[in-house]
């Protein structure tokens, strides 16, 4: 188990919107622009559905 949670910058595969999401999202995360699902929750850790641009400290 990682001690720290992270923020991850991702790009929506559909509309190319860049968005920062939480590593340990407890709910589905959707693109704020087009509503595409960017990550789903898998018991505490987000499972990304799109490409990571950058991992933020
Ligand atoms: Zn989008």
XYZ file of C-alpha atoms in Angstrom, residues 4-8 10 19-31 37-49:
32
model
C 0.774 8.768 -0.342
C -1.958 9.494 -2.769
C -1.186 11.352 -5.921
C -2.707 13.623 -8.443
C -2.385 12.627 -12.049
C -4.558 13.004 -17.853
C -7.703 17.305 -16.389
C -6.125 16.565 -13.039
C -7.588 13.615 -11.233
C -7.010 12.023 -7.863
C -5.097 8.747 -7.708
C -7.474 7.279 -5.165
C -10.763 8.324 -6.608
C -13.599 6.570 -4.835
C -16.056 7.177 -7.600
C -15.975 7.232 -11.352
C -14.175 10.274 -12.740
C -15.561 11.843 -15.865
C -14.247 14.408 -18.283
C -15.132 8.242 -18.245
C -11.488 8.929 -17.403
C -11.091 6.577 -14.476
C -13.081 4.020 -12.587
C -12.719 3.123 -8.950
C -11.359 -0.290 -8.060
C -11.565 -0.488 -4.306
C -9.670 2.636 -3.411
C -7.357 2.977 -6.359
C -8.398 4.643 -9.563
C -8.078 2.609 -12.727
C -7.278 4.942 -15.556
C -9.072 4.691 -18.843
